Short mmCIF file of C-alpha atoms in Angstrom, two decimals:
data_model
loop_
_atom_site.label_atom_id
_atom_site.label_comp_id
_atom_site.label_asym_id
_atom_site.label_seq_id
_atom_site.Cartn_x
_atom_site.Cartn_y
_atom_site.Cartn_z
CA ILE A 85 142.91 237.72 129.88
CA ASP A 86 141.74 237.43 126.36
CA LEU A 87 139.61 240.31 125.64
CA LEU A 88 137.86 238.37 122.89
CA SER A 89 135.75 236.25 125.51
CA ASP A 90 132.05 237.10 126.03
CA ASN A 91 132.60 238.83 129.45
CA PRO A 92 136.26 238.66 130.45
CA PHE A 93 136.02 240.81 133.38
CA LYS A 94 133.09 239.50 135.54
CA GLU A 95 135.31 237.42 137.98
CA LEU A 96 137.86 239.99 138.44
CA LYS A 97 138.23 241.59 141.96
CA ALA A 98 139.83 245.20 142.85
CA GLY A 99 143.54 244.45 143.52
CA ASP A 100 143.88 241.54 141.17
CA GLU A 101 147.11 241.54 138.83
CA VAL A 102 146.30 240.80 135.30
CA MET A 103 147.88 240.43 131.75
CA ILE A 104 145.51 241.43 128.96
CA SER A 105 146.04 240.52 125.48
CA GLY A 106 144.10 241.68 122.47
CA GLU A 107 142.85 245.11 120.88
CA ILE A 108 142.72 248.23 122.91
CA PHE A 109 142.12 251.66 121.96
CA THR A 110 143.95 254.90 123.28
CA ALA A 111 142.21 258.11 123.90
CA ARG A 112 142.90 261.09 125.83
CA ASP A 113 141.24 264.34 126.71
CA GLN A 114 140.69 265.68 123.43
CA ALA A 115 139.48 262.45 121.86
CA HIS A 116 137.18 262.05 124.89
CA LYS A 117 135.62 265.28 124.22
CA LYS A 118 135.06 264.64 120.52
CA LEU A 119 133.41 261.49 121.30
CA PHE A 120 131.33 262.91 124.17
CA ASP A 121 130.24 265.82 121.84
CA LEU A 122 129.09 263.48 118.86
CA ILE A 123 127.03 261.26 121.34
CA LYS A 124 125.41 264.37 123.08
CA GLY A 125 124.72 265.57 119.43
CA GLY A 126 123.23 262.41 118.20
CA LYS A 127 125.77 262.02 115.64
CA LYS A 128 127.36 258.89 114.25
CA LEU A 129 130.50 257.84 115.91
CA PRO A 130 133.74 257.07 114.13
CA ILE A 131 134.22 253.94 116.28
CA ALA A 132 131.72 251.40 117.74
CA LEU A 133 132.25 251.71 121.45
CA LYS A 134 130.38 248.40 122.33
CA GLY A 135 133.00 246.15 123.94
CA LYS A 136 136.00 248.32 123.54
CA VAL A 137 138.80 248.87 126.08
CA ILE A 138 140.00 252.52 126.32
CA TYR A 139 143.55 253.40 127.30
CA TYR A 140 144.06 256.94 128.60
CA CYS A 141 147.36 257.11 126.74
CA GLY A 142 149.05 259.55 124.15
CA PRO A 143 151.90 257.44 122.63
CA THR A 144 155.22 259.32 122.01
CA LYS A 145 156.94 259.18 118.60
CA THR A 146 157.76 255.55 117.59
CA PRO A 147 161.34 254.76 117.36
CA LYS A 148 162.61 253.15 114.23
CA GLY A 149 162.18 249.34 114.45
CA LYS A 150 159.60 249.41 117.18
CA ALA A 151 155.81 249.28 117.13
CA ILE A 152 155.30 252.33 119.47
CA GLY A 153 157.06 254.84 121.53
CA SER A 154 156.68 255.19 125.23
CA CYS A 155 153.07 254.51 126.04
CA GLY A 156 152.28 255.11 129.75
CA PRO A 157 149.11 255.93 131.48
CA THR A 158 147.56 259.43 131.88
CA THR A 159 145.71 260.53 135.07
CA ALA A 160 142.08 258.92 134.73
CA GLY A 161 140.42 261.72 136.50
CA ARG A 162 140.73 264.09 133.78
CA MET A 163 138.23 261.78 131.81
CA ASP A 164 135.90 261.29 134.54
CA LYS A 165 133.42 264.02 133.19
CA PHE A 166 133.19 261.79 129.94
CA THR A 167 133.56 258.16 131.34
CA PRO A 168 129.81 257.62 132.22
CA LEU A 169 128.62 258.34 128.72
CA LEU A 170 131.20 256.33 127.03
CA LEU A 171 130.50 253.29 129.44
CA ASN A 172 126.79 253.68 128.67
CA ALA A 173 127.84 253.42 125.03
CA GLY A 174 129.26 250.21 125.51
CA VAL A 175 133.11 250.59 126.59
CA LYS A 176 133.85 247.57 128.94
CA ALA A 177 137.04 248.70 130.30
CA VAL A 178 139.11 251.75 130.88
CA ILE A 179 142.86 251.79 131.56
CA GLY A 180 144.65 254.77 133.52
CA LYS A 181 146.20 255.83 136.65
CA GLY A 182 144.86 257.34 139.72
CA ARG A 183 141.47 257.52 141.49
CA ARG A 184 137.93 257.76 140.08
CA SER A 185 134.96 259.77 141.05
CA GLU A 186 131.72 258.38 142.60
CA ASP A 187 129.94 258.97 139.25
CA VAL A 188 132.58 256.86 137.36
CA LYS A 189 132.24 254.09 139.97
CA ARG A 190 128.53 253.89 139.74
CA SER A 191 128.70 253.83 135.98
CA LEU A 192 131.10 250.85 136.04
CA VAL A 193 128.92 248.88 138.18
CA LYS A 194 125.70 249.84 136.12
CA ASN A 195 127.52 248.79 133.06
CA LYS A 196 129.43 245.73 134.50
CA ALA A 197 132.77 247.28 133.37
CA VAL A 198 136.16 247.59 135.05
CA TYR A 199 138.75 250.12 135.66
CA PHE A 200 142.35 249.02 135.07
CA LEU A 201 145.50 250.67 136.66
CA ALA A 202 148.54 251.08 134.55
CA THR A 203 151.65 252.05 136.45
CA GLY A 204 152.86 255.61 135.85
CA GLY A 205 156.54 255.88 134.63
CA ALA A 206 156.41 252.46 133.14
CA GLY A 207 155.62 253.61 129.39
CA ALA A 208 158.78 252.16 128.26
CA LEU A 209 157.90 248.78 129.66
CA TYR A 210 154.27 248.91 128.27
CA SER A 211 155.84 249.79 124.68
CA THR A 212 157.40 246.18 124.70
CA ARG A 213 153.96 244.76 125.10
CA VAL A 214 152.55 246.40 122.11
CA LEU A 215 152.67 244.45 118.95
CA SER A 216 151.10 247.06 116.62
CA CYS A 217 149.87 250.68 116.78
CA LYS A 218 148.05 252.63 114.17
CA ALA A 219 146.29 256.09 114.38
CA ILE A 220 142.59 255.54 113.20
CA TYR A 221 140.27 258.27 114.38
CA PHE A 222 140.87 261.93 114.92
CA LYS A 223 144.43 261.99 113.45
CA GLU A 224 144.46 265.73 113.46
CA LEU A 225 144.92 265.38 117.15
CA GLY A 226 148.43 263.87 116.92
CA PRO A 227 149.50 261.85 120.00
CA GLU A 228 145.83 262.57 121.27
CA ALA A 229 144.24 260.52 118.31
CA ILE A 230 142.55 257.47 118.91
CA TYR A 231 144.98 254.71 118.05
CA ARG A 232 144.38 251.15 117.73
CA LEU A 233 146.77 248.86 119.79
CA TYR A 234 147.25 245.10 119.73
CA VAL A 235 148.77 244.10 123.03
CA GLU A 236 150.33 241.01 124.70
CA ARG A 237 150.45 240.37 128.27
CA PHE A 238 149.90 243.95 129.04
CA PRO A 239 150.40 244.16 132.98
CA LEU A 240 147.54 245.98 134.80
CA VAL A 241 145.91 245.96 138.24
CA VAL A 242 142.11 246.06 138.71
CA GLY A 243 141.29 249.36 140.21
CA ILE A 244 137.66 249.11 140.35
CA ASP A 245 135.98 245.91 139.58
CA THR A 246 132.34 245.29 138.16
CA LYS A 247 130.80 245.38 141.69
CA GLY A 248 132.41 248.87 142.55
CA LYS A 249 135.02 247.52 144.82
CA ASP A 250 137.89 250.11 144.73
CA VAL A 251 141.54 249.38 145.40
CA TYR A 252 141.95 252.91 146.81
CA GLN A 253 139.32 252.45 149.23
CA HIS A 254 140.49 249.05 150.41
CA VAL A 255 144.05 250.75 150.93
CA GLN A 256 142.44 253.49 152.88
CA LYS A 257 140.48 251.25 155.15
CA SER A 258 143.36 248.97 155.87
CA LYS A 259 145.48 251.83 157.17
CA GLY A 260 142.69 253.42 159.00
CA LEU A 261 142.50 256.44 156.77
CA LYS A 262 139.09 258.32 155.73
#
């Protein structure tokens, strides 16, 4: 998926396996809180969120000769209290691992955005798909700063699509679970 197209996610369905290429931004708990507080306070953001893809990741130290260290996903649920506001501000996709709240699902549908699942424990693999990495905002947060990554063929699964279909609910139903 080319992230530069007008609406690259509208045809995706929960469970689809995809490879994305383009610019994404990392942000974890502390960066989310700072962005949330700025929006709530009516202050100017350091980053325009419209059209952005946010990866819940805190890169590790970069080995010599590499673009990035290990860069696996963190648990998305920790960002649930911040996510609807960021989606309303224009974020078009988020990447993490694990289930999302009903509030996040409703906000994804409302904003025609997508939640992608990244595989936990695959940080070394993901690092091979990052062409460049640079801390650009909230640098004082170290690994929790906002980093700009350029990725190529970054493997993900659609966890929740723009219509609210959730891969976790599908699995639960297929196994007769509540």
